[in-house]
């Protein structure tokens, strides 16, 4: 059974273990160290919520970060919107992990008074695009490299 909870500093190693194979498969040079996980996901000052999903053995199989970016942020997210990112272990996909994580993030967004959440997905990432569409996100902007999707939070 998969459970979710708020990420803690000691989860950084497990989160790094989830994201590293994903970034390698994307041929991405993005940072992935435990220190980066701690600073940019778990202890990010703009955090609304960072959740992890773990299996019965305590292995982290996914995580999702929801932040409230400041004005002129590097994501280009409109001010007042949340920005979300989701990573599920390559060997654990299609098991409902993303849906469980999004339930946590959605509740946190509502508690924070957020009305819209944006996800910026690489246009070459059909699984990511399909995931966010399944959660109810709609494309609001296409760039050469990104499909930027928005989720409207109902009261």
PDB file of C-alpha atoms in Angstrom, residues 11-150:
ATOM      1  CA  UNK A  11      13.804  12.100   2.786  1.00  0.00           C
ATOM      2  CA  UNK A  12      16.298  13.894   0.541  1.00  0.00           C
ATOM      3  CA  UNK A  13      18.278  10.700  -0.252  1.00  0.00           C
ATOM      4  CA  UNK A  14      15.137   8.820  -1.280  1.00  0.00           C
ATOM      5  CA  UNK A  15      13.887  11.741  -3.366  1.00  0.00           C
ATOM      6  CA  UNK A  16      17.255  11.932  -5.108  1.00  0.00           C
ATOM      7  CA  UNK A  17      16.995   8.194  -5.831  1.00  0.00           C
ATOM      8  CA  UNK A  18      13.603   8.799  -7.491  1.00  0.00           C
ATOM      9  CA  UNK A  19      14.577  11.800  -9.621  1.00  0.00           C
ATOM     10  CA  UNK A  20      18.064  10.702 -10.732  1.00  0.00           C
ATOM     11  CA  UNK A  21      16.987   7.921 -13.161  1.00  0.00           C
ATOM     12  CA  UNK A  22      14.243  10.197 -14.506  1.00  0.00           C
ATOM     13  CA  UNK A  23      16.685  13.019 -15.248  1.00  0.00           C
ATOM     14  CA  UNK A  24      19.169  10.564 -16.755  1.00  0.00           C
ATOM     15  CA  UNK A  25      16.433   9.210 -19.043  1.00  0.00           C
ATOM     16  CA  UNK A  26      15.696  12.812 -20.106  1.00  0.00           C
ATOM     17  CA  UNK A  27      19.427  13.437 -20.651  1.00  0.00           C
ATOM     18  CA  UNK A  28      19.026  16.366 -18.288  1.00  0.00           C
ATOM     19  CA  UNK A  29      21.884  17.953 -16.384  1.00  0.00           C
ATOM     20  CA  UNK A  30      19.511  19.356 -13.759  1.00  0.00           C
ATOM     21  CA  UNK A  31      20.722  19.032 -10.162  1.00  0.00           C
ATOM     22  CA  UNK A  32      19.596  15.896  -8.341  1.00  0.00           C
ATOM     23  CA  UNK A  33      21.735  15.573  -5.243  1.00  0.00           C
ATOM     24  CA  UNK A  34      20.191  15.061  -1.802  1.00  0.00           C
ATOM     25  CA  UNK A  35      21.395  18.562  -0.900  1.00  0.00           C
ATOM     26  CA  UNK A  36      19.476  19.960  -3.885  1.00  0.00           C
ATOM     27  CA  UNK A  37      16.377  17.988  -2.910  1.00  0.00           C
ATOM     28  CA  UNK A  38      16.570  19.410   0.612  1.00  0.00           C
ATOM     29  CA  UNK A  39      17.154  23.024  -0.454  1.00  0.00           C
ATOM     30  CA  UNK A  40      14.846  23.223  -3.461  1.00  0.00           C
ATOM     31  CA  UNK A  41      12.003  20.900  -2.554  1.00  0.00           C
ATOM     32  CA  UNK A  42      11.844  20.105   1.157  1.00  0.00           C
ATOM     33  CA  UNK A  43      13.039  23.413   2.654  1.00  0.00           C
ATOM     34  CA  UNK A  44      12.197  25.777  -0.205  1.00  0.00           C
ATOM     35  CA  UNK A  45      11.013  29.050   1.372  1.00  0.00           C
ATOM     36  CA  UNK A  46       8.276  29.264  -1.291  1.00  0.00           C
ATOM     37  CA  UNK A  47       6.846  25.838  -0.358  1.00  0.00           C
ATOM     38  CA  UNK A  48       3.171  25.338   0.057  1.00  0.00           C
ATOM     39  CA  UNK A  49       3.702  21.578   0.352  1.00  0.00           C
ATOM     40  CA  UNK A  50       6.230  18.935  -0.614  1.00  0.00           C
ATOM     41  CA  UNK A  51       4.808  15.433  -0.296  1.00  0.00           C
ATOM     42  CA  UNK A  52       6.421  12.059  -0.670  1.00  0.00           C
ATOM     43  CA  UNK A  53       4.815   8.720  -1.463  1.00  0.00           C
ATOM     44  CA  UNK A  54       6.291   5.605   0.095  1.00  0.00           C
ATOM     45  CA  UNK A  55       5.580   1.907  -0.205  1.00  0.00           C
ATOM     46  CA  UNK A  56       5.086  -0.629   2.596  1.00  0.00           C
ATOM     47  CA  UNK A  57       8.844  -1.067   2.918  1.00  0.00           C
ATOM     48  CA  UNK A  58       9.352   2.677   3.446  1.00  0.00           C
ATOM     49  CA  UNK A  59      10.903   3.231   0.001  1.00  0.00           C
ATOM     50  CA  UNK A  60      10.121   6.630  -1.472  1.00  0.00           C
ATOM     51  CA  UNK A  61       8.437   5.973  -4.824  1.00  0.00           C
ATOM     52  CA  UNK A  62       7.437   9.510  -5.716  1.00  0.00           C
ATOM     53  CA  UNK A  63       7.247  13.115  -4.646  1.00  0.00           C
ATOM     54  CA  UNK A  64       5.388  16.259  -5.552  1.00  0.00           C
ATOM     55  CA  UNK A  65       6.266  19.850  -4.813  1.00  0.00           C
ATOM     56  CA  UNK A  66       3.836  22.757  -4.766  1.00  0.00           C
ATOM     57  CA  UNK A  67       5.306  26.220  -4.376  1.00  0.00           C
ATOM     58  CA  UNK A  68       4.028  29.787  -4.539  1.00  0.00           C
ATOM     59  CA  UNK A  69       6.606  31.469  -6.772  1.00  0.00           C
ATOM     60  CA  UNK A  70       7.415  35.124  -6.248  1.00  0.00           C
ATOM     61  CA  UNK A  71       6.984  37.807  -8.917  1.00  0.00           C
ATOM     62  CA  UNK A  72       9.420  37.508 -11.855  1.00  0.00           C
ATOM     63  CA  UNK A  73      10.099  33.848 -11.020  1.00  0.00           C
ATOM     64  CA  UNK A  74      12.191  31.629 -13.314  1.00  0.00           C
ATOM     65  CA  UNK A  75       9.131  29.494 -14.147  1.00  0.00           C
ATOM     66  CA  UNK A  76       7.183  32.400 -15.620  1.00  0.00           C
ATOM     67  CA  UNK A  77       4.275  31.393 -13.401  1.00  0.00           C
ATOM     68  CA  UNK A  78       1.736  34.210 -12.980  1.00  0.00           C
ATOM     69  CA  UNK A  79       1.850  35.795  -9.536  1.00  0.00           C
ATOM     70  CA  UNK A  80      -0.562  34.169  -7.094  1.00  0.00           C
ATOM     71  CA  UNK A  81      -0.609  30.821  -8.892  1.00  0.00           C
ATOM     72  CA  UNK A  82       0.951  27.691  -7.442  1.00  0.00           C
ATOM     73  CA  UNK A  83       3.637  25.829  -9.418  1.00  0.00           C
ATOM     74  CA  UNK A  84       3.695  22.045  -9.205  1.00  0.00           C
ATOM     75  CA  UNK A  85       6.234  19.374 -10.075  1.00  0.00           C
ATOM     76  CA  UNK A  86       5.761  15.612  -9.865  1.00  0.00           C
ATOM     77  CA  UNK A  87       8.227  12.727  -9.998  1.00  0.00           C
ATOM     78  CA  UNK A  88       7.341   9.041  -9.732  1.00  0.00           C
ATOM     79  CA  UNK A  89       9.963   6.290  -9.730  1.00  0.00           C
ATOM     80  CA  UNK A  90      10.353   4.761 -13.177  1.00  0.00           C
ATOM     81  CA  UNK A  91       9.547   1.299 -11.801  1.00  0.00           C
ATOM     82  CA  UNK A  92       6.450   2.472  -9.899  1.00  0.00           C
ATOM     83  CA  UNK A  93       4.362   4.354 -12.472  1.00  0.00           C
ATOM     84  CA  UNK A  94       0.723   3.678 -13.249  1.00  0.00           C
ATOM     85  CA  UNK A  95      -0.051   2.667  -9.665  1.00  0.00           C
ATOM     86  CA  UNK A  96      -2.025   5.709  -8.524  1.00  0.00           C
ATOM     87  CA  UNK A  97       0.954   7.401  -6.868  1.00  0.00           C
ATOM     88  CA  UNK A  98       0.509  10.653  -8.780  1.00  0.00           C
ATOM     89  CA  UNK A  99      -3.183  10.796  -7.900  1.00  0.00           C
ATOM     90  CA  UNK A 100      -2.414  10.342  -4.181  1.00  0.00           C
ATOM     91  CA  UNK A 101       0.257  13.030  -4.269  1.00  0.00           C
ATOM     92  CA  UNK A 102      -2.022  15.452  -6.103  1.00  0.00           C
ATOM     93  CA  UNK A 103      -4.752  14.988  -3.493  1.00  0.00           C
ATOM     94  CA  UNK A 104      -2.270  16.235  -0.853  1.00  0.00           C
ATOM     95  CA  UNK A 105      -1.155  19.167  -3.000  1.00  0.00           C
ATOM     96  CA  UNK A 106      -4.695  20.156  -3.901  1.00  0.00           C
ATOM     97  CA  UNK A 107      -5.743  20.199  -0.241  1.00  0.00           C
ATOM     98  CA  UNK A 108      -2.685  22.316   0.617  1.00  0.00           C
ATOM     99  CA  UNK A 109      -3.432  24.724  -2.253  1.00  0.00           C
ATOM    100  CA  UNK A 110      -6.999  25.157  -1.038  1.00  0.00           C
ATOM    101  CA  UNK A 111      -5.769  25.774   2.520  1.00  0.00           C
ATOM    102  CA  UNK A 112      -3.357  28.409   1.163  1.00  0.00           C
ATOM    103  CA  UNK A 113      -6.096  30.140  -0.849  1.00  0.00           C
ATOM    104  CA  UNK A 114      -4.518  29.305  -4.222  1.00  0.00           C
ATOM    105  CA  UNK A 115      -7.003  29.463  -7.119  1.00  0.00           C
ATOM    106  CA  UNK A 116      -4.799  28.147  -9.953  1.00  0.00           C
ATOM    107  CA  UNK A 117      -1.915  25.681 -10.185  1.00  0.00           C
ATOM    108  CA  UNK A 118       0.478  25.593 -13.109  1.00  0.00           C
ATOM    109  CA  UNK A 119       2.528  22.650 -14.369  1.00  0.00           C
ATOM    110  CA  UNK A 120       5.216  23.156 -17.010  1.00  0.00           C
ATOM    111  CA  UNK A 121       5.841  19.866 -18.788  1.00  0.00           C
ATOM    112  CA  UNK A 122       8.371  19.186 -21.525  1.00  0.00           C
ATOM    113  CA  UNK A 123       6.567  18.696 -24.828  1.00  0.00           C
ATOM    114  CA  UNK A 124       8.701  15.576 -25.282  1.00  0.00           C
ATOM    115  CA  UNK A 125       7.252  14.052 -22.076  1.00  0.00           C
ATOM    116  CA  UNK A 126       3.982  12.363 -23.129  1.00  0.00           C
ATOM    117  CA  UNK A 127       3.623  10.537 -19.793  1.00  0.00           C
ATOM    118  CA  UNK A 128       3.868  13.796 -17.856  1.00  0.00           C
ATOM    119  CA  UNK A 129       1.394  15.516 -20.165  1.00  0.00           C
ATOM    120  CA  UNK A 130      -1.043  12.596 -19.847  1.00  0.00           C
ATOM    121  CA  UNK A 131      -0.705  12.616 -16.046  1.00  0.00           C
ATOM    122  CA  UNK A 132      -1.548  16.289 -15.666  1.00  0.00           C
ATOM    123  CA  UNK A 133      -4.438  15.999 -18.128  1.00  0.00           C
ATOM    124  CA  UNK A 134      -5.790  13.058 -16.110  1.00  0.00           C
ATOM    125  CA  UNK A 135      -5.644  15.279 -12.988  1.00  0.00           C
ATOM    126  CA  UNK A 136      -7.727  17.928 -14.787  1.00  0.00           C
ATOM    127  CA  UNK A 137      -5.042  20.366 -15.969  1.00  0.00           C
ATOM    128  CA  UNK A 138      -5.681  22.208 -19.259  1.00  0.00           C
ATOM    129  CA  UNK A 139      -3.077  23.677 -21.594  1.00  0.00           C
ATOM    130  CA  UNK A 140      -2.900  27.458 -21.287  1.00  0.00           C
ATOM    131  CA  UNK A 141       0.350  28.016 -23.217  1.00  0.00           C
ATOM    132  CA  UNK A 142       2.534  26.066 -25.617  1.00  0.00           C
ATOM    133  CA  UNK A 143       6.142  27.038 -26.205  1.00  0.00           C
ATOM    134  CA  UNK A 144       8.722  25.357 -28.403  1.00  0.00           C
ATOM    135  CA  UNK A 145       9.685  23.093 -25.498  1.00  0.00           C
ATOM    136  CA  UNK A 146       6.901  23.274 -22.894  1.00  0.00           C
ATOM    137  CA  UNK A 147       3.241  22.450 -22.502  1.00  0.00           C
ATOM    138  CA  UNK A 148       2.183  24.794 -19.692  1.00  0.00           C
ATOM    139  CA  UNK A 149      -0.978  23.535 -18.040  1.00  0.00           C
ATOM    140  CA  UNK A 150      -3.310  25.111 -15.505  1.00  0.00           C
TER     141      UNK A 150
END
